[in-house]
């Protein structure tokens, strides 16, 4: 099983997604002799999962059913165990595009965190690219290595446990892009420039506070970065539902008494008085925004190494 090489059949040792609904899903590790409890009953890995095709509808012990899905970076972002705050698909998509990533790209990242963005970067640069990711916290770095190994992508990523602000990324002049998600990104701009290829590349810094953005932009200018640009991505979701509105009573049309050739006895005359609109309601489909919407996540600052 690999997050970048999709398979059809569920195998022992795979990571799979149990899908109960769009708002209810969770990851499991498939193992012989193991059972998983859901609100619809028990799923027995040996008989219900192993050997079945991904996307299969599996009936649980209580008669309810779930779908078993092959993991993707998008599904993993929604279901991963949180060791830190993570980036979600809204920000990940614009990061991937603005850094101009493609298969074969070399990317440096700090910090690794829970690996949400890391999995998306790995899938984007596969099969010939590579991700160098730096994590300051030792336990988080070790857990990230374990997850990458279990997900079949360890050959596409190198995890380093060190302080990127002091020691850099451990590589020089090889990266096409650098991503920073650390408390003081301005302290790592010099190391980011050293990691980027001599002919240039792109950098992105994610920060939740505008004061961090200001100091980072000043550091980028100091190190000669150009095309500095800061974005804030806000997601607004609409629900499509049927609503009813009352038909308004507009009253009678005003008569034009100045017209001498008006024939009030002719109901087909375009100037004849209108009768009152019949009172009632009309139903139609409408997009209604949610009462609670996802607000500010962070600022994304992009720049180019000249």
GROMACS .gro file of N, CA and C in nm, residues 70-157:
model
  264
   70UNK      N    1  -0.937   0.366  -0.017
   70UNK     CA    2  -0.791   0.376  -0.025
   70UNK      C    3  -0.749   0.514   0.025
   71UNK      N    4  -0.645   0.525   0.108
   71UNK     CA    5  -0.606   0.656   0.161
   71UNK      C    6  -0.546   0.745   0.053
   72UNK      N    7  -0.575   0.872   0.062
   72UNK     CA    8  -0.515   0.976  -0.022
   72UNK      C    9  -0.467   1.087   0.070
   73UNK      N   10  -0.381   1.177   0.024
   73UNK     CA   11  -0.341   1.290   0.108
   73UNK      C   12  -0.460   1.371   0.157
   74UNK      N   13  -0.564   1.387   0.072
   74UNK     CA   14  -0.681   1.463   0.113
   74UNK      C   15  -0.756   1.394   0.226
   75UNK      N   16  -0.777   1.262   0.215
   75UNK     CA   17  -0.844   1.187   0.320
   75UNK      C   18  -0.759   1.183   0.447
   76UNK      N   19  -0.626   1.173   0.431
   76UNK     CA   20  -0.539   1.169   0.547
   76UNK      C   21  -0.543   1.302   0.623
   77UNK      N   22  -0.549   1.414   0.551
   77UNK     CA   23  -0.561   1.545   0.616
   77UNK      C   24  -0.685   1.551   0.704
   78UNK      N   25  -0.794   1.490   0.660
   78UNK     CA   26  -0.919   1.494   0.735
   78UNK      C   27  -0.921   1.397   0.852
   79UNK      N   28  -0.830   1.297   0.854
   79UNK     CA   29  -0.840   1.190   0.953
   79UNK      C   30  -0.713   1.163   1.033
   80UNK      N   31  -0.605   1.235   1.006
   80UNK     CA   32  -0.478   1.204   1.072
   80UNK      C   33  -0.482   1.234   1.222
   81UNK      N   34  -0.399   1.166   1.300
   81UNK     CA   35  -0.386   1.200   1.442
   81UNK      C   36  -0.311   1.332   1.458
   82UNK      N   37  -0.370   1.427   1.526
   82UNK     CA   38  -0.313   1.561   1.537
   82UNK      C   39  -0.205   1.565   1.645
   83UNK      N   40  -0.083   1.590   1.602
   83UNK     CA   41   0.026   1.617   1.696
   83UNK      C   42   0.051   1.768   1.707
   84UNK      N   43   0.008   1.839   1.605
   84UNK     CA   44   0.017   1.985   1.601
   84UNK      C   45  -0.107   2.035   1.525
   85UNK      N   46  -0.123   2.166   1.520
   85UNK     CA   47  -0.220   2.223   1.427
   85UNK      C   48  -0.173   2.195   1.285
   86UNK      N   49  -0.266   2.173   1.194
   86UNK     CA   50  -0.229   2.130   1.059
   86UNK      C   51  -0.283   2.227   0.954
   87UNK      N   52  -0.228   2.215   0.833
   87UNK     CA   53  -0.283   2.283   0.716
   87UNK      C   54  -0.388   2.194   0.651
   88UNK      N   55  -0.494   2.257   0.602
   88UNK     CA   56  -0.601   2.183   0.536
   88UNK      C   57  -0.595   2.207   0.385
   89UNK      N   58  -0.682   2.137   0.313
   89UNK     CA   59  -0.674   2.134   0.166
   89UNK      C   60  -0.688   2.272   0.104
   90UNK      N   61  -0.761   2.364   0.169
   90UNK     CA   62  -0.777   2.499   0.114
   90UNK      C   63  -0.643   2.568   0.097
   91UNK      N   64  -0.559   2.564   0.201
   91UNK     CA   65  -0.426   2.626   0.193
   91UNK      C   66  -0.329   2.538   0.115
   92UNK      N   67  -0.339   2.406   0.131
   92UNK     CA   68  -0.246   2.315   0.063
   92UNK      C   69  -0.253   2.332  -0.088
   93UNK      N   70  -0.373   2.347  -0.141
   93UNK     CA   71  -0.389   2.357  -0.287
   93UNK      C   72  -0.320   2.480  -0.342
   94UNK      N   73  -0.335   2.595  -0.275
   94UNK     CA   74  -0.272   2.717  -0.326
   94UNK      C   75  -0.121   2.712  -0.306
   95UNK      N   76  -0.074   2.647  -0.199
   95UNK     CA   77   0.071   2.632  -0.178
   95UNK      C   78   0.132   2.551  -0.291
   96UNK      N   79   0.070   2.439  -0.324
   96UNK     CA   80   0.122   2.353  -0.431
   96UNK      C   81   0.129   2.427  -0.564
   97UNK      N   82   0.026   2.507  -0.593
   97UNK     CA   83   0.023   2.579  -0.720
   97UNK      C   84   0.124   2.693  -0.722
   98UNK      N   85   0.127   2.774  -0.616
   98UNK     CA   86   0.212   2.893  -0.616
   98UNK      C   87   0.360   2.858  -0.605
   99UNK      N   88   0.393   2.741  -0.550
   99UNK     CA   89   0.533   2.697  -0.547
   99UNK      C   90   0.573   2.628  -0.678
  100UNK      N   91   0.476   2.614  -0.770
  100UNK     CA   92   0.502   2.558  -0.903
  100UNK      C   93   0.559   2.417  -0.895
  101UNK      N   94   0.501   2.334  -0.807
  101UNK     CA   95   0.550   2.198  -0.786
  101UNK      C   96   0.495   2.105  -0.893
  102UNK      N   97   0.575   2.003  -0.924
  102UNK     CA   98   0.538   1.905  -1.027
  102UNK      C   99   0.618   1.778  -1.000
  103UNK      N  100   0.587   1.667  -1.068
  103UNK     CA  101   0.668   1.547  -1.051
  103UNK      C  102   0.816   1.574  -1.082
  104UNK      N  103   0.903   1.535  -0.989
  104UNK     CA  104   1.045   1.558  -1.005
  104UNK      C  105   1.098   1.677  -0.927
  105UNK      N  106   1.010   1.758  -0.869
  105UNK     CA  107   1.055   1.875  -0.793
  105UNK      C  108   1.122   1.832  -0.662
  106UNK      N  109   1.219   1.912  -0.617
  106UNK     CA  110   1.284   1.893  -0.488
  106UNK      C  111   1.232   2.002  -0.394
  107UNK      N  112   1.178   1.962  -0.278
  107UNK     CA  113   1.115   2.056  -0.186
  107UNK      C  114   1.176   2.042  -0.048
  108UNK      N  115   1.199   2.154   0.020
  108UNK     CA  116   1.241   2.156   0.160
  108UNK      C  117   1.127   2.212   0.243
  109UNK      N  118   1.102   2.148   0.356
  109UNK     CA  119   0.989   2.186   0.442
  109UNK      C  120   1.032   2.191   0.588
  110UNK      N  121   0.977   2.290   0.662
  110UNK     CA  122   0.996   2.296   0.807
  110UNK      C  123   0.881   2.376   0.865
  111UNK      N  124   0.814   2.324   0.973
  111UNK     CA  125   0.834   2.196   1.032
  111UNK      C  126   0.736   2.091   0.981
  112UNK      N  127   0.773   1.968   1.008
  112UNK     CA  128   0.694   1.854   0.961
  112UNK      C  129   0.558   1.847   1.030
  113UNK      N  130   0.557   1.867   1.162
  113UNK     CA  131   0.431   1.866   1.236
  113UNK      C  132   0.362   1.732   1.229
  114UNK      N  133   0.233   1.733   1.194
  114UNK     CA  134   0.154   1.610   1.183
  114UNK      C  135   0.161   1.547   1.045
  115UNK      N  136   0.231   1.611   0.951
  115UNK     CA  137   0.251   1.552   0.819
  115UNK      C  138   0.139   1.574   0.721
  116UNK      N  139   0.047   1.666   0.748
  116UNK     CA  140  -0.063   1.691   0.656
  116UNK      C  141  -0.013   1.744   0.521
  117UNK      N  142   0.060   1.853   0.523
  117UNK     CA  143   0.116   1.908   0.400
  117UNK      C  144   0.221   1.815   0.341
  118UNK      N  145   0.297   1.748   0.425
  118UNK     CA  146   0.405   1.660   0.377
  118UNK      C  147   0.351   1.554   0.282
  119UNK      N  148   0.239   1.490   0.316
  119UNK     CA  149   0.183   1.386   0.230
  119UNK      C  150   0.140   1.444   0.095
  120UNK      N  151   0.083   1.564   0.096
  120UNK     CA  152   0.042   1.626  -0.029
  120UNK      C  153   0.163   1.662  -0.115
  121UNK      N  154   0.270   1.712  -0.052
  121UNK     CA  155   0.391   1.745  -0.127
  121UNK      C  156   0.454   1.621  -0.188
  122UNK      N  157   0.458   1.512  -0.111
  122UNK     CA  158   0.516   1.387  -0.160
  122UNK      C  159   0.439   1.336  -0.281
  123UNK      N  160   0.306   1.337  -0.272
  123UNK     CA  161   0.226   1.290  -0.386
  123UNK      C  162   0.246   1.378  -0.510
  124UNK      N  163   0.269   1.509  -0.489
  124UNK     CA  164   0.287   1.600  -0.602
  124UNK      C  165   0.421   1.579  -0.672
  125UNK      N  166   0.529   1.557  -0.596
  125UNK     CA  167   0.662   1.546  -0.657
  125UNK      C  168   0.696   1.404  -0.701
  126UNK      N  169   0.618   1.304  -0.657
  126UNK     CA  170   0.642   1.164  -0.698
  126UNK      C  171   0.627   1.150  -0.849
  127UNK      N  172   0.697   1.054  -0.912
  127UNK     CA  173   0.778   0.948  -0.852
  127UNK      C  174   0.929   0.977  -0.846
  128UNK      N  175   0.971   1.090  -0.903
  128UNK     CA  176   1.116   1.115  -0.913
  128UNK      C  177   1.162   1.232  -0.827
  129UNK      N  178   1.072   1.303  -0.762
  129UNK     CA  179   1.111   1.414  -0.677
  129UNK      C  180   1.144   1.369  -0.536
  130UNK      N  181   1.168   1.466  -0.448
  130UNK     CA  182   1.203   1.432  -0.310
  130UNK      C  183   1.166   1.547  -0.218
  131UNK      N  184   1.126   1.510  -0.095
  131UNK     CA  185   1.094   1.607   0.008
  131UNK      C  186   1.195   1.595   0.122
  132UNK      N  187   1.258   1.707   0.157
  132UNK     CA  188   1.344   1.714   0.275
  132UNK      C  189   1.269   1.793   0.381
  133UNK      N  190   1.227   1.726   0.486
  133UNK     CA  191   1.146   1.790   0.588
  133UNK      C  192   1.219   1.790   0.722
  134UNK      N  193   1.216   1.905   0.790
  134UNK     CA  194   1.289   1.925   0.915
  134UNK      C  195   1.189   1.947   1.027
  135UNK      N  196   1.207   1.874   1.138
  135UNK     CA  197   1.120   1.887   1.255
  135UNK      C  198   1.206   1.907   1.379
  136UNK      N  199   1.176   2.013   1.454
  136UNK     CA  200   1.254   2.045   1.575
  136UNK      C  201   1.229   1.945   1.687
  137UNK      N  202   1.106   1.897   1.700
  137UNK     CA  203   1.067   1.810   1.811
  137UNK      C  204   1.103   1.665   1.778
  138UNK      N  205   1.182   1.600   1.863
  138UNK     CA  206   1.234   1.467   1.833
  138UNK      C  207   1.123   1.363   1.819
  139UNK      N  208   1.029   1.360   1.914
  139UNK     CA  209   0.923   1.259   1.908
  139UNK      C  210   0.836   1.275   1.785
  140UNK      N  211   0.808   1.400   1.746
  140UNK     CA  212   0.728   1.422   1.625
  140UNK      C  213   0.804   1.378   1.501
  141UNK      N  214   0.935   1.402   1.499
  141UNK     CA  215   1.016   1.358   1.385
  141UNK      C  216   1.016   1.206   1.373
  142UNK      N  217   1.030   1.137   1.485
  142UNK     CA  218   1.030   0.991   1.482
  142UNK      C  219   0.895   0.936   1.439
  143UNK      N  220   0.787   0.998   1.486
  143UNK     CA  221   0.655   0.953   1.446
  143UNK      C  222   0.630   0.977   1.297
  144UNK      N  223   0.680   1.087   1.246
  144UNK     CA  224   0.666   1.116   1.103
  144UNK      C  225   0.739   1.012   1.019
  145UNK      N  226   0.861   0.974   1.060
  145UNK     CA  227   0.935   0.870   0.988
  145UNK      C  228   0.856   0.740   0.987
  146UNK      N  229   0.797   0.704   1.101
  146UNK     CA  230   0.719   0.581   1.111
  146UNK      C  231   0.598   0.584   1.017
  147UNK      N  232   0.528   0.696   1.013
  147UNK     CA  233   0.411   0.707   0.926
  147UNK      C  234   0.451   0.700   0.779
  148UNK      N  235   0.557   0.769   0.741
  148UNK     CA  236   0.601   0.766   0.601
  148UNK      C  237   0.638   0.623   0.560
  149UNK      N  238   0.699   0.549   0.651
  149UNK     CA  239   0.735   0.410   0.623
  149UNK      C  240   0.610   0.323   0.607
  150UNK      N  241   0.514   0.339   0.697
  150UNK     CA  242   0.389   0.262   0.689
  150UNK      C  243   0.309   0.297   0.564
  151UNK      N  244   0.321   0.419   0.518
  151UNK     CA  245   0.243   0.464   0.403
  151UNK      C  246   0.316   0.442   0.270
  152UNK      N  247   0.431   0.378   0.274
  152UNK     CA  248   0.501   0.341   0.152
  152UNK      C  249   0.562   0.455   0.076
  153UNK      N  250   0.601   0.563   0.145
  153UNK     CA  251   0.660   0.678   0.075
  153UNK      C  252   0.796   0.717   0.133
  154UNK      N  253   0.855   0.627   0.213
  154UNK     CA  254   0.981   0.664   0.278
  154UNK      C  255   1.094   0.691   0.179
  155UNK      N  256   1.086   0.634   0.058
  155UNK     CA  257   1.191   0.657  -0.043
  155UNK      C  258   1.179   0.796  -0.106
  156UNK      N  259   1.071   0.867  -0.078
  156UNK     CA  260   1.050   0.999  -0.137
  156UNK      C  261   1.069   1.113  -0.038
  157UNK      N  262   1.106   1.079   0.088
  157UNK     CA  263   1.115   1.183   0.190
  157UNK      C  264   1.232   1.153   0.284
   0.00000   0.00000   0.00000
